mmCIF file of C-alpha atoms in Angstrom:
data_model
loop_
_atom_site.group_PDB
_atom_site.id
_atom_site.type_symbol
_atom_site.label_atom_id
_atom_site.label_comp_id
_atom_site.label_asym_id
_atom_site.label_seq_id
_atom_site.Cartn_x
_atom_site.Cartn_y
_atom_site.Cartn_z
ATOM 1 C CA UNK A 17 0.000 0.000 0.000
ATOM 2 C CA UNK A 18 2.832 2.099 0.690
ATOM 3 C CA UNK A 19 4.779 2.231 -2.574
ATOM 4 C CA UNK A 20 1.189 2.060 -4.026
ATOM 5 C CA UNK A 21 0.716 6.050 -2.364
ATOM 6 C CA UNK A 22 4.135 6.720 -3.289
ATOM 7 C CA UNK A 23 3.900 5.734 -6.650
ATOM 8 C CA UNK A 24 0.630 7.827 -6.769
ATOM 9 C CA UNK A 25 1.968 11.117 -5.240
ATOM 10 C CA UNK A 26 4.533 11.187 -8.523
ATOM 11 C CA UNK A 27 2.230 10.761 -10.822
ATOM 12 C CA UNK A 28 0.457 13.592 -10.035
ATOM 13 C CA UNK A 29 2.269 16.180 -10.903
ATOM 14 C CA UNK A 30 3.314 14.956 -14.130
ATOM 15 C CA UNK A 31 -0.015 13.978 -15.303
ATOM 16 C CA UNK A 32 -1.155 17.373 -14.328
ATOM 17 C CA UNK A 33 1.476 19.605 -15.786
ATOM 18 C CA UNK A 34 1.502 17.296 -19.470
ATOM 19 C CA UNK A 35 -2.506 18.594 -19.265
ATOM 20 C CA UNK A 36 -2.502 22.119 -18.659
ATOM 21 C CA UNK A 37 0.419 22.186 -21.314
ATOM 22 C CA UNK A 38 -1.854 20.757 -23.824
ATOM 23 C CA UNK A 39 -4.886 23.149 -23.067
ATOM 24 C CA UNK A 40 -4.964 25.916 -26.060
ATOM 25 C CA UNK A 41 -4.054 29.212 -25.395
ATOM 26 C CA UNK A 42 -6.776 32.260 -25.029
ATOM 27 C CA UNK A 43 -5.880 35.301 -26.944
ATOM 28 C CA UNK A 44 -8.336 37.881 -26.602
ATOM 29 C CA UNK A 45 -10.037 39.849 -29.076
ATOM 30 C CA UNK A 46 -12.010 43.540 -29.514
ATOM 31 C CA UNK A 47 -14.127 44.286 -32.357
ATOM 32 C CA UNK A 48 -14.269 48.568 -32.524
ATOM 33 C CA UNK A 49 -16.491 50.781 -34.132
ATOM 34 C CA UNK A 50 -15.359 54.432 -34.244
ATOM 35 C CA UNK A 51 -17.061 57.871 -35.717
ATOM 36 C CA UNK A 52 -14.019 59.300 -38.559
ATOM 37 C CA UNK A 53 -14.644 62.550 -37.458
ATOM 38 C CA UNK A 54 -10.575 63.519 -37.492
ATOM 39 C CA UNK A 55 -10.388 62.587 -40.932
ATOM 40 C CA UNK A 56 -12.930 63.478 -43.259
ATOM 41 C CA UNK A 57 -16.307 61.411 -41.515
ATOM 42 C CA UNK A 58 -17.213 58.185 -42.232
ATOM 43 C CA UNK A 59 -17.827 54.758 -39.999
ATOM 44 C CA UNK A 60 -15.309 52.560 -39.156
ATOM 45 C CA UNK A 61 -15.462 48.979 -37.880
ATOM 46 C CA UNK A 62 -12.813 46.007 -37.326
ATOM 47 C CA UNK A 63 -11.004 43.825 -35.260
ATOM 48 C CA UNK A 64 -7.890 43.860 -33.075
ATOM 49 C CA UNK A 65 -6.572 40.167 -32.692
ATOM 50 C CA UNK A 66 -3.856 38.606 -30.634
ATOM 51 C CA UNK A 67 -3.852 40.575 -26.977
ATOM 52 C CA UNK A 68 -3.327 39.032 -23.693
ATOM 53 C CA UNK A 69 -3.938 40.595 -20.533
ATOM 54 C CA UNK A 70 -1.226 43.453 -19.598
ATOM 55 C CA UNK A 71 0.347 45.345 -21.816
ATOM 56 C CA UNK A 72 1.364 43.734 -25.647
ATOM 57 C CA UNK A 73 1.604 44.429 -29.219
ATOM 58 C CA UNK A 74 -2.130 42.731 -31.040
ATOM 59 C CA UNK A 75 -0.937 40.119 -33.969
ATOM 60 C CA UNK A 76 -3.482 41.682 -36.082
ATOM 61 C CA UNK A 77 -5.588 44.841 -36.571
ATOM 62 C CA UNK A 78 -8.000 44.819 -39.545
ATOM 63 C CA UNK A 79 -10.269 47.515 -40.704
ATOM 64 C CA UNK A 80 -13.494 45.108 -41.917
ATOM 65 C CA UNK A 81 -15.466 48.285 -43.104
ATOM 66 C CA UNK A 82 -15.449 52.273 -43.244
ATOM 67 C CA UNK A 83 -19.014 54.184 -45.005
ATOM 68 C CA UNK A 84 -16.251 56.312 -46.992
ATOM 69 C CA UNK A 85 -14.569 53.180 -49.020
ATOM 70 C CA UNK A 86 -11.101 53.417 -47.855
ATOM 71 C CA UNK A 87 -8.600 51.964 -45.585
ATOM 72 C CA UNK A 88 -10.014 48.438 -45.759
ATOM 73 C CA UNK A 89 -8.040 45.562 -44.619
ATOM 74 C CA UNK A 90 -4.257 44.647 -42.604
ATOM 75 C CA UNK A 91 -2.414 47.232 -40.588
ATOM 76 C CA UNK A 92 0.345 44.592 -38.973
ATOM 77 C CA UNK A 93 2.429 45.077 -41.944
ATOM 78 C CA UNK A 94 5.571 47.625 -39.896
ATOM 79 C CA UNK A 95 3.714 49.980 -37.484
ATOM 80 C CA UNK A 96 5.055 52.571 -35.624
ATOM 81 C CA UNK A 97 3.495 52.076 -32.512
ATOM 82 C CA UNK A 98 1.438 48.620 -31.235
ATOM 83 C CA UNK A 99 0.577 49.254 -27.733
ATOM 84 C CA UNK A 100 -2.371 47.695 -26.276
ATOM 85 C CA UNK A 101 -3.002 47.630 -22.272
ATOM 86 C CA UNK A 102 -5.512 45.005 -21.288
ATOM 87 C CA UNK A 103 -7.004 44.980 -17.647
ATOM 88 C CA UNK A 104 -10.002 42.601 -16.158
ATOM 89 C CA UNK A 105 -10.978 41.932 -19.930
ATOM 90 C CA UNK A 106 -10.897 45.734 -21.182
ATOM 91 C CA UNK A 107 -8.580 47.808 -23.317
ATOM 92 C CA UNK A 108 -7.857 50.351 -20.654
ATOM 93 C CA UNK A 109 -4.283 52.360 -23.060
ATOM 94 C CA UNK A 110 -3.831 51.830 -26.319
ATOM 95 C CA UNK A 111 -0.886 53.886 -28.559
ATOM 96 C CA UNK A 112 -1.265 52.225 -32.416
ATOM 97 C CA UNK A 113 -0.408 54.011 -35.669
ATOM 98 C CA UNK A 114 0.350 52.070 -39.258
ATOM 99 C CA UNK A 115 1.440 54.335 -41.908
ATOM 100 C CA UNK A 116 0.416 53.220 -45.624
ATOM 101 C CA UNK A 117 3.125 53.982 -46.551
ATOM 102 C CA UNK A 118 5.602 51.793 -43.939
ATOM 103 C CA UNK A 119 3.327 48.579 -45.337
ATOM 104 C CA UNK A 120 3.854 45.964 -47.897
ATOM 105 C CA UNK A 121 1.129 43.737 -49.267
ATOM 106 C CA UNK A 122 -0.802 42.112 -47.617
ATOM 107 C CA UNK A 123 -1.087 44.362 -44.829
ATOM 108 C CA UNK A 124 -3.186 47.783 -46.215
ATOM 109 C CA UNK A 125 -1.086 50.272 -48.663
ATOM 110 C CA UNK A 126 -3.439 52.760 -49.235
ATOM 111 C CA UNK A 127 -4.611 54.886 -45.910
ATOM 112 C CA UNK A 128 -3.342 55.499 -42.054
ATOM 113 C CA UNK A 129 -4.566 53.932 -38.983
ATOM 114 C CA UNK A 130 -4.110 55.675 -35.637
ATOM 115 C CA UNK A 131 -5.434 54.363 -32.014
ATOM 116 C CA UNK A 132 -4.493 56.626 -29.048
ATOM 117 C CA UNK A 133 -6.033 56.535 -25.642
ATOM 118 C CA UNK A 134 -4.367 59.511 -24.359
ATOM 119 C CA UNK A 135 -5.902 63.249 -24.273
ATOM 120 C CA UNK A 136 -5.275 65.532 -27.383
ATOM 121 C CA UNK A 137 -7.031 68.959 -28.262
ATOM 122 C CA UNK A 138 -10.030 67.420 -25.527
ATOM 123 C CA UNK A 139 -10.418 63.989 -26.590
ATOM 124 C CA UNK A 140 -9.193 61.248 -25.433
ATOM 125 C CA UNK A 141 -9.696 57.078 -26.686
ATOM 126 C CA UNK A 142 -9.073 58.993 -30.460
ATOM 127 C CA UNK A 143 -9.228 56.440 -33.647
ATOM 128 C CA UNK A 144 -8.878 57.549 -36.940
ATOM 129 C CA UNK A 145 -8.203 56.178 -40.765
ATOM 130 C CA UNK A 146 -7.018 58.512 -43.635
ATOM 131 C CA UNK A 147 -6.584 57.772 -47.404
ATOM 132 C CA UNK A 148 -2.970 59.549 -47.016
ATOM 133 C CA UNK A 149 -0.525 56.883 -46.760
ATOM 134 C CA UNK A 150 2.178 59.335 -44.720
ATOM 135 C CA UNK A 151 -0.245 61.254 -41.991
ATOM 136 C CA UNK A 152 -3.342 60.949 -40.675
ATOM 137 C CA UNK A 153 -5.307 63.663 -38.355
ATOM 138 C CA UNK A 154 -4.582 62.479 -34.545
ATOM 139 C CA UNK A 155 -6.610 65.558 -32.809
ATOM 140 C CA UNK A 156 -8.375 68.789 -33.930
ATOM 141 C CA UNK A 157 -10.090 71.858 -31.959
ATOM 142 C CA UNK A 158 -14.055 70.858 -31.918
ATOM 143 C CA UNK A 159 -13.509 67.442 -31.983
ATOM 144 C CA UNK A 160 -15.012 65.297 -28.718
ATOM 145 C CA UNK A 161 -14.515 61.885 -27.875
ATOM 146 C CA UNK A 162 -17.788 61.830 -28.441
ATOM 147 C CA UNK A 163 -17.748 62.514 -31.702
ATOM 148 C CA UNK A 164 -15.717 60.100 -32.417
ATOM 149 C CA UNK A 165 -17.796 57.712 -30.524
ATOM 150 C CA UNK A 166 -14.757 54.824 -30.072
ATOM 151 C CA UNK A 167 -15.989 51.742 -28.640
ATOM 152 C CA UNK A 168 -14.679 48.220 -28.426
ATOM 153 C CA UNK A 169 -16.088 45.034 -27.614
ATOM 154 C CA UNK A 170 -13.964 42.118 -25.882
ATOM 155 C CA UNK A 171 -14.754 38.213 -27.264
ATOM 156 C CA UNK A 172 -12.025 35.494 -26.718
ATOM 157 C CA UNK A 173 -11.486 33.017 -28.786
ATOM 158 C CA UNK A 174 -8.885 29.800 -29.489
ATOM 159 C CA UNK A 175 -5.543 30.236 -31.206
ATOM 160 C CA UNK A 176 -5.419 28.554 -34.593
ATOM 161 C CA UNK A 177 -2.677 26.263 -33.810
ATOM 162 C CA UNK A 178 -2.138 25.788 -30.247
ATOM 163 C CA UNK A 179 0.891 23.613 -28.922
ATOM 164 C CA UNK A 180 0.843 20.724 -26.879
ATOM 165 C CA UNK A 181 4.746 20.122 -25.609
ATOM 166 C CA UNK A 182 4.801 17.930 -22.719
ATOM 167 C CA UNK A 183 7.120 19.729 -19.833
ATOM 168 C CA UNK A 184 10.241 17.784 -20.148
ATOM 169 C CA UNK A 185 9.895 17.486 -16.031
ATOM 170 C CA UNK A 186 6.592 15.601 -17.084
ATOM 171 C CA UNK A 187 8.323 13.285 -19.204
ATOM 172 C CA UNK A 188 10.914 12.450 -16.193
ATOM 173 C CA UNK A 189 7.963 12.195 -13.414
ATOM 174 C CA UNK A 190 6.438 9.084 -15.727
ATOM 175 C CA UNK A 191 9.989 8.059 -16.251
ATOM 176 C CA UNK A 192 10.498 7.668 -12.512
ATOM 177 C CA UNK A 193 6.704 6.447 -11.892
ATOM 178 C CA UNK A 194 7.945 3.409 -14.059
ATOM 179 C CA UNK A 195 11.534 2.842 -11.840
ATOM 180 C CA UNK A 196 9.842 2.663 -8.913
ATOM 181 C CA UNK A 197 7.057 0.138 -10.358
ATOM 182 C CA UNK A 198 9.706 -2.009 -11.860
ATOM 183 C CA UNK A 199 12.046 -1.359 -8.574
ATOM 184 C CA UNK A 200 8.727 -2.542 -6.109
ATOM 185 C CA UNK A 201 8.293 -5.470 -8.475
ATOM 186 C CA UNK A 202 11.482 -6.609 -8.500
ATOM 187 C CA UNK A 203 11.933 -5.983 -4.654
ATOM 188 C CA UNK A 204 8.669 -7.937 -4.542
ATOM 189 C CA UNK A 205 9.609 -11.050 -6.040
ATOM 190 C CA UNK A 206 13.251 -11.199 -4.362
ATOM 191 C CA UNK A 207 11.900 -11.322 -1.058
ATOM 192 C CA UNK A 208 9.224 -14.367 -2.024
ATOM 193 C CA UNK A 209 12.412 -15.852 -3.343
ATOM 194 C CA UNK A 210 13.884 -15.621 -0.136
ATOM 195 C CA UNK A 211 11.395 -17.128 1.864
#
């Protein structure tokens, strides 16, 4: 019964740490909606992909539609800034610009990006796409955050490929589990060849 407890107390903490190694990894994602009104009008939607909570660059950030026609589409490509602060589920500070200009296909070409949570001419969580591929309007006089009306919306989902590596202390727990076994076996059957 003994070596039976023993035998159970390591294989507990390799069975455990080879399963939460295999569980995917959560990277959490905002849709955002924003009013253009530092750049010409127009409403913008998309999606910022790959955050975590704390502070990180996102793996993607895609403008899925704008009223105007432009700036559809990849911003990843070589952005100046990709600063994203997550706390309790929400994007709290947020510094993200993507010149056109900086980009190579896929990522967008064409127009500017800008995210900023930070106050500017009165407005603060500012967002912003222009069709100019070197500058894009950040603040103006008049302009309100609410006017430019920037929300986002947190969902989480799986990563596409997620990894399942066994901890190589894992591998060694199940490598002992099986010494001992064989060790109590053998240990077993010397002593009823004793008697």
């Amino acid at each position: 019964m003994h070596i039976l407890k023993q035998t159970f107390l390591m294989l507990v903490p390799g069975i455990v740490g080879t399963n939460f190694l295999a569980m995917p990894a959560m990277a959490i994602s905002f849709n955002f909606s924003f009013d253009n009104a530092l750049n010409g009008g127009g409403a913008v939607t998309g999606v910022i992909r790959g955050l975590e909570e704390g502070t990180g660059a996102a793996t993607s950030v895609e403008v899925l539609s704008n009223t105007t026609g432009f700036g559809l589409g990849e911003y990843i490509g070589s952005p100046s800034s990709n600063s994203w602060t997550v706390m309790g589920g929400e994007l709290i500070a947020f510094d993200f610009i993507s010149f056109g200009i900086r980009n190579t296909p896929p990522a967008t070409t064409d127009s500017t990006l800008f995210f900023n949570s930070s106050e500017l001419m009165g407005a603060s969580f500012r967002a912003g796409v222009n069709s100019n591929i070197s500058s894009v309007i950040t603040g103006r006089s008049g302009v309100t955050t609410e006017d430019i009306a920037l929300t986002f919306t947190q969902f989480t989902q799986l990563d596409d490929e997620p990894e399942s590596v066994p901890e190589p202390a894992s591998v060694l727990s199940l490598f002992a589990i099986g010494a001992v076994a064989t060790g109590s076996v053998l240990k077993r059957k010397q002593a009823s060849n004793q008697r």
